[in-house]
Amino acid sequence: MSDQVTITDKQTHQLVDRVKSHFSSNDSRYLISLAGVPGAGKTTFASTMAASLTKEVAPTIVLSQDGFHLYRSELQAMPNAEEAIRRRGAPFTFNSKAFVELVARLKNKHNTVKAPSFDHKLKDPVEDDIEINSAIEIVIIEGNYTSLKDAEWNEISTLVNDTWFISTPESIVRSRIIKRHLEAGIAQNEQEAIDRADGSDLQNARYIIENSKTTNVLILAE
């Protein structure tokens, strides 16, 4: 059964204590997967945890799954290009194999690993934009699908030390996604943002909820 925690300062400290009790400074990095639906608050929470862990346990960095989006050119080359572009953000629109291979390389602390980031203006990855060197001892691997049961994605849980899932009410998720689409210029107006949120985004969210593994920690956000 998952440990249920809420995202309060007290519970954040509990998670820091959890990592502290399991962490050991050796040749291996301590890896944590953090999954959740779009708009759940993963990025903000992961950044907060990374700062706390760096201060209280060991140098920590967040690695986002977003850098492993397929390029738009790759989506356009697919037989179902129109559907792939419409569904960008669904599991099949990521390079899951490359993502899993990089997570595997992260385990050895002596490996300096370069990872891609995602440029939201270009709407494409930026290769080798993130460097994770030997000074980094903890990595929070954050993304929608890091606990998915699907082929390749399901290997992540075998490579990490701990698995977390952040659960946020759908009404909050929907509002955040609409706001994000408007602020990022993905949607030109509120109705377009609503249509995108109620379409592909919430379709992906429901797929995540229905097809993710039970994680060691369930974080209940409000």
XYZ file of C-alpha atoms in Angstrom:
222
model
C 0.000 0.000 0.000
C 1.225 3.513 -0.801
C 2.114 6.006 1.921
C -0.425 8.824 1.618
C 0.971 12.313 2.140
C -0.272 15.809 1.376
C 1.925 18.572 0.033
C 2.361 20.602 3.182
C 5.626 21.730 4.725
C 5.231 19.019 7.332
C 4.739 16.280 4.763
C 7.564 17.596 2.587
C 9.799 17.204 5.625
C 8.497 13.639 6.004
C 9.551 12.871 2.450
C 12.971 14.405 3.071
C 13.282 12.166 6.133
C 12.188 9.188 4.011
C 14.963 9.824 1.501
C 17.469 10.505 4.269
C 16.690 7.153 5.892
C 17.281 5.255 2.633
C 20.072 7.314 1.064
C 23.636 6.088 1.173
C 26.546 8.000 -0.339
C 28.297 5.406 -2.481
C 28.988 4.780 -6.165
C 25.305 4.828 -7.043
C 23.005 7.801 -7.384
C 19.722 7.710 -5.492
C 16.958 7.878 -8.084
C 13.324 8.816 -7.450
C 10.589 8.632 -10.074
C 7.772 11.159 -9.716
C 4.704 10.540 -11.883
C 1.323 12.214 -12.222
C -1.128 13.596 -14.741
C -0.546 16.835 -16.711
C -1.174 19.810 -14.431
C -0.781 17.796 -11.219
C 1.994 20.073 -9.956
C 4.897 17.679 -10.521
C 7.402 20.271 -11.715
C 6.793 22.690 -8.851
C 6.821 19.928 -6.255
C 9.952 18.298 -7.707
C 11.786 21.639 -7.605
C 10.753 22.177 -3.978
C 11.900 18.689 -3.034
C 15.198 19.076 -4.900
C 15.990 22.255 -2.975
C 15.140 20.607 0.352
C 17.086 17.436 -0.419
C 20.117 19.418 -1.570
C 20.087 21.331 1.703
C 19.417 18.404 4.028
C 20.671 15.233 2.309
C 22.840 15.556 -0.825
C 23.071 17.525 -4.105
C 19.859 16.886 -6.043
C 18.640 17.697 -9.550
C 15.312 17.279 -11.346
C 15.287 15.500 -14.702
C 12.107 16.015 -16.696
C 10.656 13.526 -19.145
C 9.763 16.494 -21.395
C 13.159 16.491 -23.110
C 12.269 13.151 -24.660
C 9.356 14.445 -26.733
C 9.703 13.283 -30.317
C 10.630 16.152 -32.608
C 7.797 17.655 -34.612
C 9.580 16.425 -37.739
C 9.426 12.863 -36.368
C 5.711 13.184 -35.664
C 5.131 14.553 -39.161
C 6.911 11.516 -40.625
C 4.583 9.061 -38.868
C 1.903 7.247 -40.905
C -0.688 8.767 -38.571
C 0.970 12.212 -38.567
C -2.198 14.245 -38.059
C -3.255 12.156 -35.072
C 0.298 12.124 -33.648
C 0.513 15.916 -33.788
C -2.952 16.290 -32.260
C -2.072 13.838 -29.484
C 1.416 15.222 -28.789
C 2.036 14.497 -25.131
C 0.587 10.964 -25.289
C 3.000 8.101 -24.462
C 3.633 7.158 -28.102
C 4.847 10.703 -28.878
C 7.902 10.298 -26.626
C 11.192 8.472 -27.205
C 10.641 6.150 -24.264
C 13.551 3.874 -25.205
C 16.067 6.730 -25.050
C 14.548 7.940 -21.788
C 14.868 4.545 -20.105
C 18.420 4.106 -21.403
C 19.402 7.456 -19.891
C 17.819 6.570 -16.532
C 19.899 3.377 -16.545
C 23.094 5.381 -17.147
C 22.222 7.706 -14.277
C 22.572 4.928 -11.724
C 26.372 4.996 -11.775
C 27.407 8.193 -9.990
C 30.703 8.266 -11.876
C 28.865 8.737 -15.179
C 28.489 12.319 -16.330
C 25.197 12.223 -18.173
C 23.935 14.817 -20.623
C 20.179 14.972 -21.112
C 17.862 16.954 -23.377
C 15.609 19.742 -22.170
C 12.443 20.952 -23.902
C 12.118 24.417 -25.416
C 8.459 25.423 -25.161
C 8.960 28.273 -27.631
C 10.540 26.031 -30.261
C 8.237 23.187 -29.190
C 11.122 20.739 -29.611
C 13.854 19.164 -27.440
C 17.266 20.763 -26.976
C 19.858 17.997 -26.979
C 22.539 17.741 -24.249
C 21.192 20.837 -22.491
C 21.305 19.348 -18.970
C 24.496 17.980 -17.418
C 24.351 15.620 -14.471
C 27.880 15.182 -13.154
C 29.394 13.105 -10.359
C 28.619 15.780 -7.763
C 24.894 15.063 -8.178
C 23.891 12.240 -5.827
C 20.085 12.338 -6.042
C 17.946 12.673 -9.172
C 14.185 13.186 -9.194
C 12.980 11.805 -12.520
C 9.755 13.675 -13.181
C 7.132 13.050 -15.838
C 3.624 11.930 -16.674
C 4.619 8.388 -17.548
C 7.431 7.437 -15.170
C 5.209 4.831 -13.474
C 3.351 3.624 -16.558
C 2.819 -0.121 -17.043
C 3.393 0.131 -20.808
C 6.403 -1.526 -22.487
C 9.694 0.337 -21.930
C 8.105 2.823 -19.514
C 7.563 -0.050 -17.072
C 11.329 -0.562 -16.780
C 11.789 2.739 -14.949
C 10.515 1.386 -11.638
C 13.192 -1.348 -11.749
C 15.954 1.255 -12.127
C 15.006 3.720 -9.369
C 15.250 3.543 -5.583
C 11.814 4.963 -4.839
C 8.601 5.605 -6.781
C 6.222 8.515 -6.092
C 2.916 9.558 -7.645
C 1.235 12.921 -7.153
C -2.569 12.854 -7.270
C -4.472 16.108 -7.847
C -8.257 16.584 -8.255
C -9.295 16.743 -11.920
C -10.987 20.125 -11.509
C -7.692 21.686 -10.370
C -5.754 19.898 -13.103
C -8.164 21.173 -15.763
C -7.908 24.787 -14.574
C -4.106 24.630 -14.498
C -3.902 23.159 -18.006
C -6.208 25.828 -19.454
C -4.140 28.573 -17.810
C -0.886 26.968 -19.011
C -2.094 26.799 -22.631
C -3.032 30.476 -22.556
C 0.170 31.669 -20.885
C 2.415 29.591 -23.178
C 0.597 30.732 -26.308
C -0.361 27.155 -27.157
C -3.968 28.329 -27.391
C -4.977 31.672 -28.877
C -8.064 32.123 -26.730
C -9.814 30.614 -23.731
C -12.169 28.420 -25.749
C -9.285 26.882 -27.661
C -7.482 26.259 -24.361
C -10.612 24.614 -22.934
C -10.991 22.408 -26.016
C -7.364 21.284 -25.795
C -7.650 20.571 -22.067
C -10.880 18.622 -22.408
C -9.517 16.765 -25.429
C -6.037 15.305 -25.555
C -4.837 16.519 -22.132
C -7.563 14.944 -20.023
C -7.539 11.884 -22.294
C -3.859 11.451 -21.405
C -4.614 12.112 -17.730
C -7.223 9.370 -17.553
C -4.890 6.970 -19.328
C -2.198 7.660 -16.730
C -4.590 7.030 -13.836
C -5.831 3.784 -15.377
C -2.456 2.418 -16.502
C 0.119 3.417 -13.891
C 1.650 1.100 -11.328
C 0.995 1.516 -7.627
C 3.922 3.566 -6.342
C 5.670 3.450 -2.992
C 4.431 6.921 -2.120
C 1.117 8.518 -3.077
C 1.167 12.296 -2.681
C -2.327 13.760 -2.314
C -2.396 17.348 -3.517
C -5.162 19.800 -2.773
